Coordinates of C-alpha atoms in Angstrom, one line a residue:
X422 CA 88.2 118.5 174.5
X423 CA 86.3 117.8 171.1
X424 CA 86.0 114.3 169.3
X425 CA 84.8 113.8 165.4
X426 CA 84.9 110.0 163.7
X427 CA 86.3 111.3 160.4
X428 CA 88.5 109.9 157.1
X429 CA 92.3 111.1 158.2
X430 CA 95.0 111.0 155.5
X431 CA 98.8 112.0 155.2
X432 CA 99.9 114.5 153.1
X433 CA 100.1 112.5 150.0
X434 CA 96.3 112.2 150.2
X435 CA 96.7 108.1 149.5
X436 CA 94.8 105.8 151.7
X437 CA 92.7 107.3 154.0
X438 CA 91.2 105.8 156.9
X439 CA 88.3 106.6 159.7
X440 CA 89.5 107.4 162.9
X441 CA 88.0 109.2 165.8
X442 CA 90.3 112.2 166.1
X443 CA 90.5 114.1 169.7
X444 CA 91.6 117.3 170.2
X445 CA 93.0 118.2 173.6
X446 CA 93.1 121.5 175.1
X447 CA 95.2 120.9 177.6
X448 CA 98.0 118.1 179.2
X449 CA 95.2 116.5 181.1
X450 CA 93.1 116.0 178.5
X451 CA 95.5 114.3 176.5
X452 CA 96.3 112.3 179.6
X453 CA 92.4 111.1 179.8
X454 CA 92.3 111.2 175.9
X455 CA 95.4 108.2 176.1
X456 CA 93.8 106.5 179.0
X457 CA 90.7 106.3 177.3
X458 CA 92.0 105.0 174.1
X459 CA 90.1 102.0 172.8
X460 CA 91.2 98.4 171.6
X461 CA 92.6 100.2 168.3
X462 CA 94.8 102.2 170.5
X463 CA 95.9 106.1 169.4
X464 CA 98.3 108.2 168.0
X465 CA 99.8 111.8 168.3
X466 CA 99.3 114.0 165.6
X467 CA 100.3 117.8 164.4
X468 CA 99.8 119.4 161.2
X469 CA 99.5 116.2 158.8
X470 CA 102.4 117.0 157.2
X471 CA 103.8 113.1 157.4
X472 CA 103.2 112.2 153.7
X473 CA 102.1 108.3 154.5
X474 CA 100.2 106.6 157.1
X475 CA 102.3 107.6 159.9
X476 CA 99.7 109.9 161.6
X477 CA 96.4 107.6 160.8
X478 CA 94.9 105.0 163.1
X479 CA 92.2 103.2 161.0
X480 CA 89.3 102.3 163.6
X481 CA 91.1 103.9 166.8
X482 CA 91.9 107.6 167.9
X483 CA 94.3 110.2 166.7
X484 CA 95.0 112.6 169.3
X485 CA 95.3 116.3 167.4
X486 CA 97.7 118.2 169.4
X487 CA 97.8 121.5 167.4
X488 CA 95.7 123.3 170.2
X489 CA 98.6 123.2 172.7
X490 CA 100.6 125.6 171.2
X491 CA 101.5 127.9 173.8
X492 CA 105.5 129.5 173.7
X493 CA 106.5 128.9 177.3
X494 CA 110.0 130.3 177.8
X495 CA 112.5 132.2 175.8
X496 CA 116.2 132.3 176.7
X497 CA 117.6 135.5 174.6
X498 CA 120.7 135.1 175.9
X499 CA 121.4 131.4 175.4
X500 CA 119.7 130.7 172.5
X501 CA 116.9 128.2 174.0
X502 CA 113.2 128.3 173.4
X503 CA 110.6 125.8 175.6
X504 CA 107.3 125.6 174.0
X505 CA 104.7 123.1 173.5
X506 CA 104.7 120.1 171.0
X507 CA 101.9 121.6 169.4
X508 CA 104.0 125.0 168.3
X509 CA 104.6 125.2 164.6
X510 CA 108.0 126.1 163.1
X511 CA 105.9 128.9 161.6
X512 CA 105.0 130.4 165.0
X513 CA 108.6 129.9 166.3
X514 CA 109.9 132.0 163.1
X515 CA 107.5 134.5 164.0
X516 CA 108.5 134.6 167.6
X517 CA 111.9 134.3 167.5
X518 CA 112.9 136.1 164.6
X519 CA 112.8 139.3 165.4
X520 CA 115.1 138.3 168.4
X521 CA 117.9 137.4 166.6
X522 CA 117.2 133.7 166.5
X523 CA 115.8 130.7 164.0
X524 CA 115.2 127.3 164.0
X525 CA 117.9 125.1 164.3
X526 CA 116.5 122.5 161.7
X527 CA 113.5 123.0 159.3
X528 CA 112.5 120.7 156.1
X529 CA 110.2 122.0 153.2
X530 CA 107.7 123.1 155.1
X531 CA 107.3 125.4 158.0
X532 CA 103.8 124.0 158.8
X533 CA 105.0 121.3 161.1
X534 CA 104.9 121.0 164.7
X535 CA 107.9 120.9 167.3
X536 CA 106.4 117.2 168.7
X537 CA 105.8 116.5 164.7
X538 CA 109.7 117.4 164.5
X539 CA 111.0 115.3 166.8
X540 CA 109.0 112.1 166.2
X541 CA 110.0 112.3 162.5
X542 CA 113.5 113.4 163.1
X543 CA 113.3 115.9 160.5
X544 CA 116.4 117.2 158.5
X545 CA 116.8 120.0 155.9
X546 CA 119.2 121.2 153.8
X547 CA 121.9 122.2 156.8
X548 CA 122.2 118.4 157.8
X549 CA 126.0 118.3 156.3
X550 CA 126.4 120.8 159.0
X551 CA 123.8 121.0 161.3
X552 CA 122.1 117.1 161.7
X553 CA 118.7 116.7 162.3
X554 CA 116.1 118.3 164.7
X555 CA 116.8 116.3 167.3
X556 CA 120.3 117.2 167.8
X557 CA 119.5 120.7 168.8
X558 CA 116.5 119.3 171.6
X559 CA 118.0 119.2 174.9
X560 CA 114.9 117.3 176.5
X561 CA 111.3 116.9 176.4
X562 CA 108.4 115.8 178.1
X563 CA 106.9 112.5 176.9
X564 CA 103.3 111.3 178.6
X565 CA 103.6 107.5 177.9
X566 CA 100.9 104.8 177.8
X567 CA 101.0 104.5 181.5
X568 CA 100.0 107.9 182.3
X569 CA 103.1 109.1 183.2
X570 CA 104.7 112.1 182.2
X571 CA 108.5 111.8 181.9
X572 CA 111.0 114.5 181.3
X573 CA 113.4 113.0 178.3
X574 CA 116.9 114.1 178.5
X575 CA 119.5 113.4 175.6
X576 CA 121.8 110.6 175.5
X577 CA 118.8 108.4 177.3
X578 CA 117.8 105.2 175.5
X579 CA 114.2 106.7 175.8
X580 CA 115.1 110.2 173.9
X581 CA 116.7 107.7 171.1
X582 CA 113.4 105.9 170.7
X583 CA 111.6 108.8 170.7
X584 CA 113.2 110.3 168.1
X585 CA 112.3 109.6 164.5
X586 CA 109.9 107.4 166.9
X587 CA 106.9 108.6 164.8
X588 CA 104.9 108.7 168.2
X589 CA 104.9 105.1 169.1
X590 CA 106.8 105.8 172.5
X591 CA 104.0 108.5 174.0
X592 CA 102.4 112.0 173.4
X593 CA 105.6 114.6 173.5
X594 CA 104.0 117.6 175.4
X595 CA 106.7 120.1 175.5
X596 CA 110.3 120.8 174.2
X597 CA 113.6 122.8 175.1
X598 CA 115.4 123.1 172.0
X599 CA 118.8 125.0 170.8
X600 CA 118.2 127.4 168.8
X601 CA 120.0 128.8 165.5
X602 CA 121.4 133.1 166.1
X603 CA 121.0 135.3 162.8
X604 CA 121.6 139.1 162.3
X605 CA 118.9 139.0 159.5
X606 CA 115.8 137.5 158.1
X607 CA 117.2 137.0 154.7
X608 CA 119.3 134.7 153.0
X609 CA 122.6 135.0 150.8
X610 CA 122.1 132.4 148.3
X611 CA 124.5 130.9 145.4
X612 CA 122.4 129.2 142.1
X613 CA 124.6 127.5 139.6
X614 CA 123.4 124.6 137.0
X615 CA 125.0 121.1 136.9
X616 CA 125.1 119.4 133.7
X617 CA 124.5 115.9 134.6
X618 CA 124.7 113.8 138.0
X619 CA 128.1 113.1 138.0
X620 CA 128.6 117.1 137.7
X621 CA 126.1 117.5 140.4
X622 CA 128.0 115.2 142.9
X623 CA 131.5 116.8 142.2
X624 CA 130.4 120.2 142.7
X625 CA 128.9 119.1 146.3
X626 CA 131.8 117.0 147.3
X627 CA 134.2 119.6 146.5
X628 CA 131.9 122.8 148.1
X629 CA 129.4 122.2 150.2
X630 CA 131.6 122.4 153.3
X631 CA 131.4 126.4 152.2
X632 CA 127.5 127.0 152.9
X633 CA 125.5 126.0 155.8
X634 CA 122.2 125.2 153.6
X635 CA 122.8 123.2 150.2
X636 CA 120.1 121.4 148.1
X637 CA 120.0 120.4 144.1
X638 CA 116.6 119.9 142.0
X639 CA 117.0 117.2 139.4
X640 CA 115.4 116.8 136.4
X641 CA 114.6 113.0 136.7
X642 CA 113.0 113.3 133.3
X643 CA 116.2 114.4 131.3
X644 CA 117.9 111.3 129.5
X645 CA 121.2 110.2 128.0
X646 CA 123.8 112.5 128.4
X647 CA 121.9 115.1 130.9
X648 CA 120.4 112.3 133.1
X649 CA 120.3 114.0 136.4
X650 CA 120.7 117.3 135.4
X651 CA 120.5 120.0 138.2
X652 CA 120.2 123.1 139.7
X653 CA 122.1 123.8 143.1
X654 CA 121.4 126.2 145.4
X655 CA 123.1 127.3 148.4
X656 CA 123.3 129.7 150.9
X657 CA 123.8 131.2 154.6
X658 CA 121.6 133.6 156.0
X659 CA 122.6 137.0 155.0
X660 CA 124.9 139.3 157.7
X661 CA 123.7 142.8 158.5
X662 CA 126.2 144.5 156.4
X663 CA 125.1 142.4 153.2
X664 CA 121.3 144.6 153.4
X665 CA 121.0 148.0 152.1
X666 CA 120.3 150.8 154.2
X667 CA 116.5 150.4 153.5
X668 CA 116.3 146.4 154.7
X669 CA 118.5 147.2 157.7
X670 CA 115.7 149.6 159.3
X671 CA 114.0 146.0 159.8
X672 CA 116.4 143.5 159.3
X673 CA 114.6 140.7 161.3
X674 CA 111.3 140.9 159.8
X675 CA 109.6 137.5 158.9
X676 CA 107.4 138.4 155.8
X677 CA 105.9 135.5 154.1
X678 CA 103.9 135.9 150.7
X679 CA 100.6 133.4 149.9
X680 CA 99.2 132.5 146.1
X681 CA 95.4 131.3 145.5
X682 CA 95.0 127.7 147.0
X683 CA 95.1 125.2 144.6
X684 CA 92.0 123.8 143.6
X685 CA 89.9 121.0 145.4
X686 CA 89.7 119.5 141.8
X687 CA 91.9 119.1 139.6
X688 CA 91.9 117.5 135.8
X689 CA 93.4 113.6 136.2
X690 CA 96.5 113.6 134.4
X691 CA 97.6 117.4 134.5
X692 CA 100.9 116.2 135.7
X693 CA 101.6 114.1 132.5
X694 CA 105.2 112.9 131.3
X695 CA 104.5 116.1 128.6
X696 CA 103.4 118.8 131.2
X697 CA 106.2 117.8 133.8
X698 CA 108.8 117.2 131.1
X699 CA 108.1 121.1 129.8
X700 CA 108.0 122.1 133.0
X701 CA 111.7 121.0 133.8
X702 CA 112.9 122.3 130.4
X703 CA 111.7 125.7 131.5
X704 CA 112.7 125.5 135.4
X705 CA 116.3 124.1 134.1
X706 CA 116.7 126.4 131.4
X707 CA 115.5 130.0 133.4
X708 CA 118.2 128.9 136.0
X709 CA 121.2 131.2 136.2
X710 CA 124.9 129.5 134.9
X711 CA 126.0 130.8 138.1
X712 CA 125.1 133.7 140.4
X713 CA 126.3 134.7 144.0
X714 CA 125.1 136.2 146.7
X715 CA 121.5 136.9 146.2
X716 CA 119.5 138.0 148.9
X717 CA 116.0 136.0 149.7
X718 CA 113.6 136.2 152.1
X719 CA 113.5 132.9 154.4
X720 CA 110.2 131.8 153.3
X721 CA 111.3 131.6 149.4
X722 CA 114.7 129.7 150.1
X723 CA 113.5 127.7 152.9
X724 CA 109.6 127.0 152.0
X725 CA 108.6 128.0 148.3
X726 CA 106.1 125.8 148.3
X727 CA 104.1 126.8 151.4
X728 CA 103.0 130.0 149.6
X729 CA 100.5 128.1 147.6
X730 CA 98.1 127.0 150.3
X731 CA 96.7 123.0 149.8
X732 CA 99.5 122.5 147.1
X733 CA 99.0 118.6 147.5
X734 CA 95.5 119.3 145.5
X735 CA 97.6 119.7 142.1
X736 CA 98.1 115.7 141.6
X737 CA 94.0 114.9 141.6
X738 CA 92.0 112.7 143.6
X739 CA 94.4 109.8 143.5
X740 CA 97.1 111.9 145.4
X741 CA 100.9 111.1 145.1
X742 CA 103.4 109.1 146.6
X743 CA 106.7 110.8 147.8
X744 CA 109.9 108.3 147.7
X745 CA 112.8 109.4 149.7
X746 CA 116.0 107.3 150.5
X747 CA 119.5 107.5 151.3
X748 CA 122.8 105.5 150.1
X749 CA 126.0 105.8 152.2
X750 CA 129.2 107.6 150.8
X751 CA 130.8 104.9 148.6
X752 CA 127.7 103.9 147.2
X753 CA 127.7 106.4 144.4
X754 CA 126.8 103.8 141.7
X755 CA 123.6 103.0 143.5
X756 CA 122.9 106.4 143.6
X757 CA 123.1 106.2 139.7
X758 CA 121.2 103.1 139.1
X759 CA 118.6 104.8 140.3
X760 CA 118.5 108.0 139.0
X761 CA 118.8 106.1 136.2
X762 CA 116.1 103.7 136.3
X763 CA 114.0 106.6 137.7
X764 CA 114.6 108.3 134.3
X765 CA 114.5 105.4 132.1
X766 CA 110.9 104.8 133.6
X767 CA 109.9 108.6 133.2
X768 CA 108.4 109.4 136.2
X769 CA 106.8 112.5 136.0
X770 CA 108.2 113.9 139.0
X771 CA 108.8 117.9 139.6
X772 CA 110.1 118.1 143.1
X773 CA 113.0 116.4 143.2
X774 CA 115.8 117.0 145.3
X775 CA 119.2 115.5 146.5
X776 CA 121.0 116.3 149.4
X777 CA 124.4 115.3 151.0
X778 CA 123.8 114.3 155.1
X779 CA 126.5 114.5 157.7
X780 CA 127.1 113.0 160.9
X781 CA 123.6 110.3 162.0
X782 CA 122.1 111.6 164.9
X783 CA 121.6 108.6 167.8
X784 CA 117.5 108.2 167.2
X785 CA 117.2 104.6 166.6
X786 CA 114.6 105.1 163.7
X787 CA 116.2 108.5 162.7
X788 CA 116.3 108.4 159.0
X789 CA 119.5 110.2 158.0
X790 CA 123.3 108.4 157.6
X791 CA 126.5 110.1 156.1
X792 CA 125.6 109.9 152.2
X793 CA 123.0 111.0 149.2
X794 CA 119.7 111.3 150.2
X795 CA 117.3 111.8 147.1
X796 CA 113.6 112.7 147.4
X797 CA 110.9 112.7 144.5
X798 CA 107.4 112.9 144.4
X799 CA 105.1 110.9 141.6
X800 CA 101.3 110.6 141.2
X801 CA 100.0 107.5 142.8
X802 CA 98.1 106.8 140.0
X803 CA 101.1 105.9 137.7
X804 CA 100.9 102.4 136.1
X805 CA 103.0 99.8 137.6
X806 CA 104.3 102.4 140.2
X807 CA 103.8 99.7 143.6
X808 CA 106.2 97.2 141.7
X809 CA 108.6 100.0 140.3
X810 CA 109.4 101.2 144.0
X811 CA 109.7 97.6 145.0
X812 CA 112.3 97.1 142.6
X813 CA 114.0 100.7 144.1
X814 CA 113.6 99.3 147.6
X815 CA 115.4 96.4 147.0
X816 CA 118.2 98.3 145.5
X817 CA 118.2 100.5 148.3
X818 CA 118.9 98.1 151.2
X819 CA 121.1 96.3 149.4
X820 CA 123.4 99.3 149.0
X821 CA 122.8 99.2 153.0
X822 CA 121.0 102.2 152.9
X823 CA 117.1 102.8 154.1
X824 CA 113.8 104.9 153.4
X825 CA 112.2 107.8 155.5
X826 CA 109.3 106.7 157.2
X827 CA 108.0 110.1 157.4
X828 CA 107.7 110.0 154.0
X829 CA 107.0 106.6 153.2
X830 CA 102.9 104.4 152.7
X831 CA 103.7 101.2 151.1
X832 CA 107.3 99.8 151.9
X833 CA 107.6 96.0 152.5
X834 CA 108.0 95.0 156.0
X835 CA 110.7 92.9 155.5
X836 CA 112.8 95.2 154.3
X837 CA 112.5 97.5 157.6
X838 CA 115.1 95.3 159.7
X839 CA 117.8 95.9 156.8
X840 CA 117.4 99.4 156.6
X841 CA 117.1 100.3 160.2
X842 CA 119.5 98.1 162.5
X843 CA 118.3 99.3 165.8
X844 CA 114.8 98.2 165.2
X845 CA 115.1 95.2 167.7
X846 CA 116.0 97.7 170.1
X847 CA 113.2 100.1 169.1
X848 CA 110.4 96.9 169.6
X849 CA 112.2 96.2 172.8
X850 CA 111.9 99.2 174.5
X851 CA 108.6 99.6 172.8
X852 CA 107.0 96.3 174.5
X853 CA 108.3 97.3 178.0
X854 CA 106.8 101.0 178.1
X855 CA 103.6 100.2 176.5
X856 CA 103.0 96.4 176.6
X857 CA 99.2 96.8 175.8
X858 CA 99.8 98.7 172.5
X859 CA 98.2 101.9 173.8
X860 CA 99.7 103.9 170.9
X861 CA 99.8 102.4 167.4
X862 CA 99.6 103.6 163.8
X863 CA 98.6 102.4 160.2
X864 CA 102.3 102.6 160.1
X865 CA 103.3 100.4 162.9
X866 CA 100.4 98.0 161.7
X867 CA 101.8 98.0 158.2
X868 CA 105.3 97.7 159.3
X869 CA 105.1 95.7 162.3
X870 CA 107.0 98.4 164.5

């Protein structure tokens, strides 16, 4: 087990804090690390794709769990996998796709660990059909603050507190996950353009039920009649019959592509309103009015940014804020107001996506609720950004919505209870399970979780 005291930050590269990063190689070393945490406690960390400060711990310990990455057993007939929490979704795809199985939920990056997927209760383009990641977790082993390793089953309070609990109930060691059967490693994709936000919402509402996966890229710099114009991309796993004779020779091959890494030094101001506005215009115009049944690789459909290593450097040394919120069905006017405010503010965001959420999962701090979710990236150095986002938070809270804790780096704590009504239950269970606050993070301190 190695340890170094180094600066730690989230994927947004804002607000780094210094912690002792411990890298256990066995479950026993993980237990030893938890037992030896100092007064500032510790927090488990996977591949560091939480955008904010959820896996940081200023002056304390951070447990890097990525060395615990074994796949223990695959039930090819039943469609389940038992693996260590440090296994990445990328590794699972490599192992499972040749066997005709796919991960049940994947976010916009496959470089997320299974433990992180449970801790953030990640969602993907298929939430309206499949829910979030925890819905497909049958059980997991959890190392708690008292040194015990507990087997936690679905439907128990500890399961519901851990799914979306941002690592604050303990260290997930292993998990058993139910999988999605597939015939090929290609996607059959439909693409179309929407003229504005109302047109987009109407298309999603009317036809989303036909697709397993659905997402819309939105031009948040468009104004006037074009406000909220979008490119809508939807699809499903391609059946074997859709492949050419050549592709059928290796129907389950998992292929990815990589471009050169983004440079570490990016000129400040590269992502200005002018440059992003030009990009958005070109991106919208190049999209087809309507295209059906295009075959795409899994990596291109789900994880296009993974092909650019360290793409988060594009925002420069100041980093970026990813802001994601959800408002329920019936709150479409709130969504229109927020999109209108962002458009009027001219936030230079070229990564902005809208999705529809389906039925919520039982995690007490799980983010998705039935409704509309919008996520956007904004350079952190934009003048007045904090005050502007505070105003959006209040708009979202008044509409009964919430922001995503795995993306958050600046929410005011007084809004948290309004957004997450099971917050008191989470705090009570955490106090009982971990009375001395062994598991803590910059996020938990900031929001008094």
